[in-house]
Coordinates of C-alpha atoms in Angstrom, one line a residue:
M1 CA 18.9 -5.1 1.9
Q2 CA 22.2 -7.0 2.1
L3 CA 21.5 -6.5 5.8
L4 CA 18.6 -8.8 5.6
Y5 CA 21.0 -11.4 4.4
T6 CA 23.5 -11.0 7.2
L7 CA 20.8 -11.2 9.3
L8 CA 19.5 -14.2 8.3
A9 CA 22.6 -16.0 8.4
C10 CA 23.2 -14.7 11.9
S11 CA 22.9 -17.8 14.6
F12 CA 21.6 -15.8 17.7
L13 CA 18.0 -15.8 16.0
A14 CA 15.4 -15.8 18.7
P15 CA 13.4 -18.8 18.7
S16 CA 10.6 -18.9 16.2
H17 CA 8.0 -21.6 18.4
G18 CA 8.1 -24.3 16.5
A19 CA 8.2 -22.5 13.1
P20 CA 8.2 -25.4 10.5
D21 CA 11.8 -25.8 8.6
F22 CA 11.3 -25.1 4.7
G23 CA 14.7 -25.5 3.8
P24 CA 18.0 -23.7 4.7
L25 CA 17.6 -20.0 5.8
L26 CA 20.1 -18.6 3.2
P27 CA 19.7 -19.4 -0.9
S28 CA 21.5 -17.5 -3.4
P29 CA 20.3 -14.3 -3.1
P30 CA 17.4 -13.5 -5.3
P31 CA 17.3 -10.2 -7.2
F32 CA 16.5 -7.1 -5.7
T33 CA 14.7 -5.4 -8.5
L34 CA 12.9 -6.7 -11.2
P35 CA 11.9 -5.7 -14.7
P36 CA 8.2 -5.0 -15.6
V37 CA 8.4 -8.1 -17.7
T38 CA 9.1 -11.1 -15.2
Q39 CA 8.2 -13.7 -13.0
L40 CA 6.8 -13.3 -9.2
S41 CA 7.5 -16.2 -7.3
I42 CA 5.5 -16.6 -3.8
F43 CA 6.7 -19.0 -1.3
N44 CA 7.2 -19.6 2.2
K45 CA 11.0 -18.9 4.1
V46 CA 11.8 -18.2 7.5
I47 CA 13.4 -15.0 8.0
A48 CA 13.9 -12.7 11.2
P49 CA 13.5 -9.1 10.3
D50 CA 13.7 -8.3 13.7
G51 CA 15.7 -11.0 15.5
F52 CA 12.8 -13.5 15.9
A53 CA 12.3 -16.5 13.4
R54 CA 9.1 -17.2 11.6
S55 CA 7.7 -18.7 8.3
A56 CA 6.6 -15.5 6.1
T57 CA 5.0 -15.7 3.1
L58 CA 7.2 -13.7 0.8
A59 CA 7.8 -12.4 -3.0
G60 CA 10.8 -13.6 -4.2
G61 CA 12.0 -15.0 -0.7
I62 CA 12.8 -11.7 0.5
F63 CA 11.4 -8.8 2.5
P64 CA 10.1 -6.6 1.3
G65 CA 9.6 -8.3 -1.9
P66 CA 12.0 -7.0 -5.2
L67 CA 11.2 -3.8 -6.5
I68 CA 9.5 -3.9 -9.6
K69 CA 11.2 -1.1 -11.6
A70 CA 9.7 0.4 -14.7
Q71 CA 10.0 3.4 -16.9
K72 CA 7.0 5.5 -17.8
G73 CA 5.2 3.8 -20.9
D74 CA 6.3 0.1 -20.1
L75 CA 3.8 -2.6 -20.4
F76 CA 3.8 -5.3 -17.5
S77 CA 4.0 -8.8 -17.8
I78 CA 4.4 -10.4 -14.6
S79 CA 4.0 -14.1 -14.0
V80 CA 2.5 -14.7 -10.3
L81 CA 4.1 -18.3 -9.5
N82 CA 2.2 -20.1 -6.5
Q83 CA 4.6 -22.2 -4.3
L84 CA 3.3 -21.7 -0.6
Q85 CA 3.5 -24.6 1.3
D86 CA 3.1 -23.5 4.8
E87 CA -0.4 -24.9 5.8
N88 CA -0.3 -22.4 9.2
M89 CA -1.0 -19.6 6.4
P90 CA -2.9 -19.1 3.4
L91 CA -1.9 -21.6 0.4
L92 CA -4.3 -19.5 -1.9
T93 CA -2.9 -16.0 -2.8
S94 CA -3.4 -13.3 -5.5
I95 CA -1.9 -10.1 -5.9
H96 CA -2.8 -6.6 -6.1
W97 CA -0.5 -3.8 -7.8
H98 CA -1.8 -0.6 -5.4
G99 CA -2.0 2.5 -7.1
I100 CA -2.1 1.3 -11.0
R101 CA -5.4 2.2 -12.3
Q102 CA -5.7 -1.0 -14.3
L103 CA -7.7 1.0 -17.3
K104 CA -9.5 -1.5 -19.3
T105 CA -8.0 -4.5 -17.6
N106 CA -10.0 -4.7 -14.5
W107 CA -9.3 -8.8 -14.8
A108 CA -5.6 -7.9 -13.8
D109 CA -6.2 -5.8 -10.6
G110 CA -5.7 -8.5 -8.4
V111 CA -8.2 -8.7 -6.0
A112 CA -9.4 -12.1 -4.6
F113 CA -13.1 -12.6 -5.0
I114 CA -13.8 -8.9 -6.8
T115 CA -11.7 -9.2 -9.9
Q116 CA -10.8 -12.7 -10.0
C117 CA -10.4 -15.9 -8.3
P118 CA -7.7 -16.7 -6.4
I119 CA -4.4 -18.5 -7.5
P120 CA -3.8 -22.1 -6.1
Q121 CA -1.2 -23.5 -4.5
Y122 CA 1.1 -24.5 -7.4
G123 CA -0.8 -22.7 -9.7
S124 CA 0.4 -19.5 -11.7
F125 CA -1.1 -16.3 -13.4
L126 CA -0.2 -13.9 -15.7
H127 CA -0.9 -10.5 -15.3
Q128 CA -0.6 -8.2 -18.4
F129 CA -1.4 -4.8 -18.1
S130 CA -0.3 -1.0 -19.0
A131 CA -0.3 2.0 -17.0
P132 CA -1.1 4.9 -19.3
G133 CA 0.1 8.4 -18.2
Q134 CA 1.1 6.9 -14.4
T135 CA 4.5 7.4 -13.2
G136 CA 5.6 7.8 -9.5
T137 CA 5.5 5.4 -6.7
Y138 CA 3.6 2.4 -6.0
W139 CA 3.9 -1.2 -4.3
Y140 CA 2.2 -4.6 -4.6
H141 CA 0.9 -7.0 -2.1
S142 CA -1.3 -9.8 -1.5
H143 CA -5.3 -9.3 -1.8
F144 CA -6.1 -12.7 -0.5
S145 CA -7.5 -12.4 3.4
T146 CA -4.7 -10.9 5.4
Q147 CA -2.2 -12.5 4.1
Y148 CA 0.1 -9.5 3.4
C149 CA 0.3 -9.2 6.8
D150 CA 2.9 -12.4 6.4
G151 CA 5.1 -10.6 4.7
L152 CA 3.6 -10.5 0.9
R153 CA 4.5 -6.9 -0.1
G154 CA 6.8 -4.7 -2.2
P155 CA 7.4 -1.7 -4.2
L156 CA 6.8 -1.0 -7.5
V157 CA 8.1 2.2 -9.2
I158 CA 7.3 3.6 -12.4
Y159 CA 10.1 6.2 -13.2
D160 CA 9.7 9.5 -15.6
P161 CA 12.3 10.4 -17.5
E162 CA 10.8 13.6 -17.9
D163 CA 9.8 14.1 -14.5
P164 CA 8.9 17.8 -13.9
H165 CA 10.6 18.0 -10.6
R166 CA 14.0 16.3 -11.9
G167 CA 16.0 19.4 -11.3
L168 CA 15.2 19.6 -7.5
Y169 CA 16.9 16.3 -7.0
D170 CA 20.2 14.8 -7.7
V171 CA 19.8 11.0 -6.8
D172 CA 16.7 8.7 -7.3
D173 CA 17.3 4.9 -7.3
E174 CA 17.1 1.4 -5.9
T175 CA 18.8 2.9 -2.7
T176 CA 16.3 6.0 -2.0
I177 CA 13.2 3.6 -1.4
I178 CA 12.5 3.6 2.3
T179 CA 9.5 1.3 3.2
L180 CA 7.7 1.3 6.3
S181 CA 6.0 -1.8 7.7
D182 CA 4.6 -3.2 10.6
W183 CA 5.8 -7.1 11.8
Y184 CA 4.1 -9.9 13.6
H185 CA 5.4 -12.8 15.1
D186 CA 2.4 -15.0 14.5
P187 CA 1.0 -15.5 12.0
S188 CA -2.3 -13.7 10.1
T189 CA -4.4 -16.7 10.6
Q190 CA -4.1 -16.5 14.5
L191 CA -4.3 -12.7 14.4
N192 CA -7.4 -12.9 12.7
K193 CA -9.2 -14.4 15.7
I194 CA -8.1 -11.9 18.0
T195 CA -11.4 -9.2 18.5
G196 CA -11.5 -5.7 19.0
R197 CA -8.3 -3.9 18.9
G198 CA -6.1 -6.5 20.3
V199 CA -4.1 -7.1 17.6
T200 CA -0.7 -5.6 18.0
Y201 CA 2.7 -5.5 15.8
N202 CA 5.6 -6.7 17.4
S203 CA 7.9 -4.5 15.4
T204 CA 8.2 -1.5 13.0
L205 CA 10.3 -2.4 10.2
I206 CA 12.2 0.4 7.9
N207 CA 13.2 -1.3 4.7
G208 CA 12.9 -4.5 6.1
L209 CA 14.6 -4.1 9.2
G210 CA 14.0 -3.4 12.8
R211 CA 13.8 -4.4 16.3
Y212 CA 11.1 -5.6 19.3
P213 CA 11.1 -4.8 22.6
G214 CA 12.9 -7.2 25.0
G215 CA 14.6 -8.9 21.7
P216 CA 18.1 -8.6 20.3
K217 CA 19.9 -5.4 18.9
S218 CA 19.1 -6.8 15.5
P219 CA 20.8 -4.6 12.5
L220 CA 18.9 -1.4 11.5
A221 CA 18.7 -0.1 7.7
V222 CA 21.4 2.4 7.1
I223 CA 20.5 4.7 4.4
N224 CA 23.6 6.4 3.1
V225 CA 24.1 9.8 1.4
K226 CA 27.0 11.8 0.5
Q227 CA 27.0 15.3 1.7
G228 CA 25.9 18.0 -0.5
L229 CA 23.4 16.2 -2.7
R230 CA 19.8 16.2 -2.8
Y231 CA 17.8 12.9 -2.3
R232 CA 14.5 11.6 -3.7
F233 CA 13.3 9.6 -1.0
R234 CA 10.2 7.1 -1.9
V235 CA 8.3 6.6 1.4
I236 CA 6.0 3.9 1.0
G237 CA 3.4 2.7 3.6
L238 CA 3.5 -1.2 3.3
S239 CA 1.9 -1.2 6.9
C240 CA -1.1 -3.6 7.6
D241 CA -2.5 -2.0 10.4
P242 CA -0.3 1.0 12.2
S243 CA 0.0 4.7 10.5
Y244 CA 3.4 6.1 11.2
N245 CA 4.8 9.8 11.7
F246 CA 7.9 9.5 9.5
T247 CA 10.7 12.0 10.6
I248 CA 14.6 12.4 9.7
D249 CA 16.7 14.0 12.7
G250 CA 18.0 17.7 11.6
H251 CA 16.3 17.2 8.1
N252 CA 13.4 19.1 6.6
M253 CA 11.7 17.1 3.7
T254 CA 10.2 18.6 0.5
I255 CA 6.7 16.7 -1.0
I256 CA 6.6 16.6 -4.5
E257 CA 4.3 13.4 -4.7
A258 CA 1.5 12.2 -3.3
D259 CA 0.2 8.1 -4.3
G260 CA 1.9 8.9 -7.8
V261 CA 0.8 12.2 -8.3
E262 CA 3.3 15.0 -9.0
T263 CA 2.3 17.8 -6.1
V264 CA 3.2 21.3 -5.9
P265 CA 6.5 21.5 -3.7
V266 CA 5.8 21.6 0.3
T267 CA 8.1 21.5 2.7
V268 CA 7.4 19.4 6.4
D269 CA 9.6 18.1 8.9
S270 CA 7.2 15.2 9.8
L271 CA 5.1 13.2 7.5
P272 CA 2.0 11.1 8.4
V273 CA 2.0 8.0 6.4
L274 CA -0.9 5.5 6.5
P275 CA -1.2 1.8 5.2
G276 CA -0.9 2.3 1.4
Q277 CA -0.3 5.9 1.0
R278 CA 3.1 6.9 -1.1
Y279 CA 5.0 10.3 -0.8
S280 CA 8.1 11.2 -2.6
V281 CA 10.2 13.8 -0.4
V282 CA 13.9 15.8 -1.3
V283 CA 16.2 15.6 1.6
H284 CA 19.1 18.0 1.0
A285 CA 22.1 16.1 2.7
D286 CA 23.6 19.3 4.0
K287 CA 24.6 18.9 7.6
P288 CA 27.5 17.9 9.3
V289 CA 28.9 14.4 8.8
A290 CA 27.4 12.2 10.9
N291 CA 24.6 9.9 11.5
Y292 CA 21.0 10.5 12.1
W293 CA 18.1 8.7 13.4
V294 CA 15.2 8.4 10.8
R295 CA 12.2 7.3 13.1
A296 CA 8.6 5.7 12.3
L297 CA 6.4 6.1 15.3
S298 CA 2.8 4.8 15.3
P299 CA 0.2 6.2 17.6
F300 CA -0.3 3.1 19.3
P301 CA 0.1 3.2 23.1
N302 CA 3.6 2.6 24.7
Q303 CA 5.8 3.1 21.5
T304 CA 9.4 4.6 22.3
F305 CA 12.6 5.2 20.2
A306 CA 14.6 3.6 23.1
G307 CA 17.0 0.9 22.2
G308 CA 16.7 1.7 18.4
L309 CA 12.7 0.6 18.2
N310 CA 11.0 2.2 15.4
Q311 CA 14.1 3.6 13.6
A312 CA 16.5 3.4 10.9
I313 CA 19.8 5.2 10.4
L314 CA 20.7 7.8 7.8
R315 CA 24.4 7.9 7.5
Y316 CA 26.4 10.4 6.0
N317 CA 29.7 9.4 3.9
S318 CA 32.7 9.1 6.5
A319 CA 30.5 8.9 9.3
P320 CA 31.6 6.2 11.6
D321 CA 29.3 2.6 11.7
E322 CA 27.7 3.2 15.0
D323 CA 23.9 4.5 16.3
P324 CA 23.3 8.2 16.1
T325 CA 23.0 10.5 18.7
S326 CA 20.8 12.9 16.9
S327 CA 17.7 14.4 18.6
S328 CA 14.0 14.9 17.1
G329 CA 12.8 18.1 16.8
P330 CA 11.9 20.9 17.2
F331 CA 8.7 20.5 14.6
V332 CA 7.6 23.6 13.5
L333 CA 6.5 22.8 9.6
P334 CA 3.7 20.2 10.4
F335 CA 1.7 18.4 7.5
D336 CA -1.3 19.4 6.5
E337 CA -3.1 17.8 3.6
A338 CA -4.8 21.1 2.8
M339 CA -1.8 22.5 1.7
L340 CA -0.9 19.5 -1.0
A341 CA -2.2 20.7 -4.5
S342 CA -1.5 18.6 -7.8
F343 CA 1.7 20.1 -9.8
G344 CA -0.6 20.0 -13.1
S345 CA -3.4 22.0 -11.4
I346 CA -5.8 19.6 -12.1
P347 CA -9.2 20.9 -10.9
A348 CA -11.8 18.4 -9.3
P349 CA -14.6 17.3 -11.8
G350 CA -18.3 18.6 -11.8
F351 CA -20.0 21.3 -10.2
P352 CA -18.1 23.1 -7.6
Q353 CA -20.3 22.6 -4.3
I354 CA -20.7 19.5 -2.0
G355 CA -23.5 17.1 -2.7
F356 CA -23.6 18.4 -6.5
A357 CA -21.9 15.8 -8.4
D358 CA -23.6 13.5 -10.9
V359 CA -23.9 10.6 -8.0
N360 CA -23.4 11.4 -4.6
L361 CA -22.7 8.9 -1.7
N362 CA -22.6 9.0 1.7
L363 CA -20.8 6.2 3.2
V364 CA -21.2 5.8 7.0
A365 CA -18.2 3.5 8.6
G366 CA -19.9 1.5 11.8
N367 CA -19.2 -1.4 13.7
V368 CA -21.8 -4.2 14.8
K369 CA -20.1 -7.2 17.3
G370 CA -16.9 -6.9 16.2
R371 CA -17.6 -6.5 12.2
F372 CA -17.1 -3.2 10.7
T373 CA -19.9 -2.0 8.3
L374 CA -20.7 0.7 5.7
N375 CA -24.3 2.0 5.7
D376 CA -25.0 -0.8 8.2
V377 CA -23.5 -3.7 5.8
S378 CA -20.6 -5.6 6.6
F379 CA -18.7 -7.1 3.2
Q380 CA -18.3 -10.8 2.7
N381 CA -16.5 -12.5 0.2
P382 CA -18.7 -13.6 -2.6
P383 CA -18.7 -17.1 -3.5
I384 CA -18.0 -15.9 -7.1
S385 CA -16.0 -13.1 -8.2
V386 CA -18.1 -9.9 -8.7
L387 CA -16.3 -9.5 -12.2
L388 CA -17.4 -13.0 -13.2
Q389 CA -20.8 -12.1 -11.7
M390 CA -21.2 -9.1 -14.0
L391 CA -20.0 -11.1 -17.1
S392 CA -22.1 -14.2 -16.2
G393 CA -25.2 -11.7 -17.1
A394 CA -26.4 -10.2 -13.8
R395 CA -28.5 -7.1 -15.0
H396 CA -29.4 -5.5 -11.3
P397 CA -27.0 -4.2 -8.6
S398 CA -29.4 -6.3 -6.3
E399 CA -28.7 -9.8 -8.3
L400 CA -24.8 -8.6 -7.7
L401 CA -23.2 -10.7 -4.3
P402 CA -22.3 -9.7 -1.6
K403 CA -25.8 -8.5 -1.2
G404 CA -25.9 -4.6 0.1
S405 CA -22.2 -3.8 -0.7
V406 CA -22.3 -3.5 -4.7
Y407 CA -23.1 0.5 -5.9
E408 CA -23.6 0.4 -9.5
L409 CA -22.2 3.4 -11.2
P410 CA -23.2 4.5 -15.0
P411 CA -20.5 5.6 -17.4
N412 CA -18.7 8.9 -17.6
K413 CA -20.4 10.6 -14.8
V414 CA -19.2 12.5 -11.7
V415 CA -18.9 10.5 -8.4
E416 CA -18.9 12.5 -5.2
I417 CA -18.2 10.0 -2.1
T418 CA -18.3 11.6 1.4
L419 CA -16.8 9.7 4.2
P420 CA -18.2 11.3 7.9
N421 CA -16.4 10.0 11.0
T422 CA -18.7 9.6 13.3
G423 CA -16.6 7.7 15.6
A424 CA -18.8 4.5 15.2
A425 CA -16.1 2.8 13.6
P426 CA -13.1 2.0 16.3
G427 CA -9.2 2.1 15.2
G428 CA -8.6 5.2 13.0
P429 CA -7.2 6.8 11.4
H430 CA -8.7 4.7 8.9
P431 CA -6.9 4.8 5.2
I432 CA -9.7 4.4 2.2
H433 CA -8.1 3.2 -0.7
L434 CA -10.0 3.2 -3.9
H435 CA -9.1 1.1 -6.9
G436 CA -9.3 1.9 -10.7
H437 CA -9.1 5.5 -9.8
N438 CA -6.7 8.4 -8.7
F439 CA -9.3 10.7 -7.1
A440 CA -9.7 14.4 -6.1
V441 CA -10.0 15.0 -2.4
V442 CA -12.4 17.8 -2.5
R443 CA -12.3 18.0 1.5
V444 CA -9.4 16.7 3.4
A445 CA -9.1 15.7 6.9
G446 CA -9.1 18.4 9.9
N447 CA -10.5 20.9 7.1
S448 CA -14.1 21.7 6.8
T449 CA -13.5 23.9 3.6
P450 CA -14.1 22.3 0.5
N451 CA -11.3 22.8 -2.5
F452 CA -12.5 22.2 -5.9
V453 CA -10.0 24.5 -7.5
N454 CA -6.9 22.4 -7.2
P455 CA -7.0 19.6 -4.9
I456 CA -4.8 16.5 -4.0
W457 CA -5.5 13.9 -6.2
R458 CA -4.2 10.4 -4.7
D459 CA -5.8 6.8 -4.0
T460 CA -5.6 6.5 -0.4
V461 CA -6.9 9.1 2.2
S462 CA -7.3 9.4 5.6
M463 CA -10.9 9.4 6.9
G464 CA -9.7 11.8 9.9
A465 CA -10.9 12.3 13.2
V466 CA -14.2 12.2 14.7
G467 CA -16.3 14.8 12.9
D468 CA -14.2 15.1 10.0
N469 CA -16.2 14.5 6.6
V470 CA -13.7 13.5 3.8
A471 CA -15.0 14.0 0.4
I472 CA -13.7 12.8 -2.9
R473 CA -14.5 12.7 -6.6
F474 CA -13.9 10.5 -9.8
V475 CA -15.3 10.2 -13.1
T476 CA -16.5 6.9 -14.1
D477 CA -14.6 6.1 -17.3
N478 CA -12.8 2.7 -16.3
P479 CA -15.3 0.0 -16.6
G480 CA -15.5 -2.8 -14.0
P481 CA -15.9 -4.0 -10.3
W482 CA -13.7 -1.6 -8.1
F483 CA -12.8 -2.3 -4.3
L484 CA -13.0 0.5 -1.8
H485 CA -11.8 -0.4 1.7
C486 CA -9.9 0.3 4.5
H487 CA -6.5 -0.4 4.1
I488 CA -6.2 -1.8 7.7
D489 CA -5.9 -5.0 6.5
F490 CA -7.8 -6.4 9.6
H491 CA -10.3 -4.0 9.4
L492 CA -10.9 -4.9 5.6
N493 CA -11.2 -8.8 6.9
K494 CA -13.9 -7.5 9.4
G495 CA -16.3 -6.2 6.6
F496 CA -14.7 -2.7 5.9
A497 CA -15.3 -2.6 2.2
A498 CA -17.6 -2.2 -0.6
V499 CA -17.6 -2.3 -4.4
M500 CA -18.2 0.3 -6.9
A501 CA -19.5 -1.8 -10.1
E502 CA -18.6 0.9 -13.0
T503 CA -20.0 1.1 -16.5
R504 CA -21.7 -1.8 -16.9
D505 CA -22.3 -1.2 -20.3
E506 CA -18.9 -1.3 -21.4
I507 CA -17.8 -4.6 -19.5
P508 CA -17.7 -6.2 -23.3
D509 CA -14.4 -4.3 -23.6
I510 CA -13.0 -6.3 -20.9
Y511 CA -14.3 -9.5 -21.8
A512 CA -12.7 -9.3 -25.2
N513 CA -9.1 -9.2 -23.5
I514 CA -9.5 -11.8 -20.3
P515 CA -7.2 -14.8 -21.1
A516 CA -8.6 -18.1 -20.4
A517 CA -6.1 -18.7 -17.5
W518 CA -8.6 -16.2 -15.6
Y519 CA -11.2 -18.3 -16.2
D520 CA -9.5 -21.3 -15.2
L521 CA -8.5 -19.8 -11.8
C522 CA -12.0 -20.4 -11.1
S523 CA -12.3 -24.0 -11.7
T524 CA -8.9 -24.8 -10.0
S525 CA -9.3 -22.3 -6.5
D526 CA -10.7 -23.5 -3.7

């Protein structure tokens, strides 16, 4: 990340089309890692990760935001401080801890209009939660409008001192985190006005650095390795829109984790990473000392690697400080999600046949006049958060807003959700994320045969291509309203979402632990 500060200080930055001045470009460097008990300040700052200067919305003043680094069993106490000032972007905010189940702490999930009111300008909110039994790779991001597209996103890792895969790698620290993100030169408030598939990102950033077509030869991220060592790279999809095919020239990758769940090791030479998804892969630095391209290519049209676009550098110790000359491919070990299985051999809950869970929901995505729908209903933010509605005495799903988007789920039941891709929702592949749970993917994209014996468990899954019918299962053991949505943020903003209102009878368990400051947010937010 030091390259980012170097870049910010450079005088050759491209013009920002009137980006407002929020002080010097290079304040004292903030910490790159934070403990689980910390303050996370959110403020605007002009940065130029691809050589184009723009005002951004940042956690801790850097992009990506600081790594929040925890150990298994740690308690989290994170005070989010809203210091936003740029009126060209949202001044309210909320922070979601993506992949953390929030068991019995639904109020701390950080989703504006679902589990809380947004944090007002100059306000703060203390998120206190634990992550019992959870380890692995996660991230945090704004969950207010499309604000995370303006830069509010960063990694969160829970390290496991008893990791069952510990014998497979030698290095796993801050230097082995690899973030993949899109970057936009215009603020999200302008992008939200674009209809159809008109939103196109300007550059791909790997670990916060990249280049855009026609732009300067900005520094690229360098991932340093020592020949002979094995590295656990934690690859995080921070993207707002595009998915990426991730490869490292000349090197295979062994998958050992997906979305915080240890997997049976599977070796691939390419890895599709959708927005919200995370993988840990072991890469053996066993090639000749040299520089190798790290590539992240989206399925968007006219994508290229020319001039260092969509790339970073894997640099062996003693290799010269220069761009690689390596070539990609040939690819002979393709990724197949059906090959993934949990390391703990966790079977899917319920009767092993599609359609025979306790509760069966078929959610069909569509699009009407530019707005996405689920079962013909486009999600709209309610005037009051869904959790507050449930705490205030709404007794029936029909009483909960937004009308038609809230599905009530009874306690301790197996729920199956099928997600047929009929082709009616453009802009895929759509990554579907469920808050509050890991789920068993009993039928993956690209495979019609269900797997109830040892499926992969995760929290963000691809809907796949037209004709696929992905199916997931989970047990309703976590009370509260949980958001289910497409993690392409522009699709969510246009209605691609629903709420699973779970285990209403246990809502008093949540109520007893909600701090007074949570209610105060609703009296101070706009």
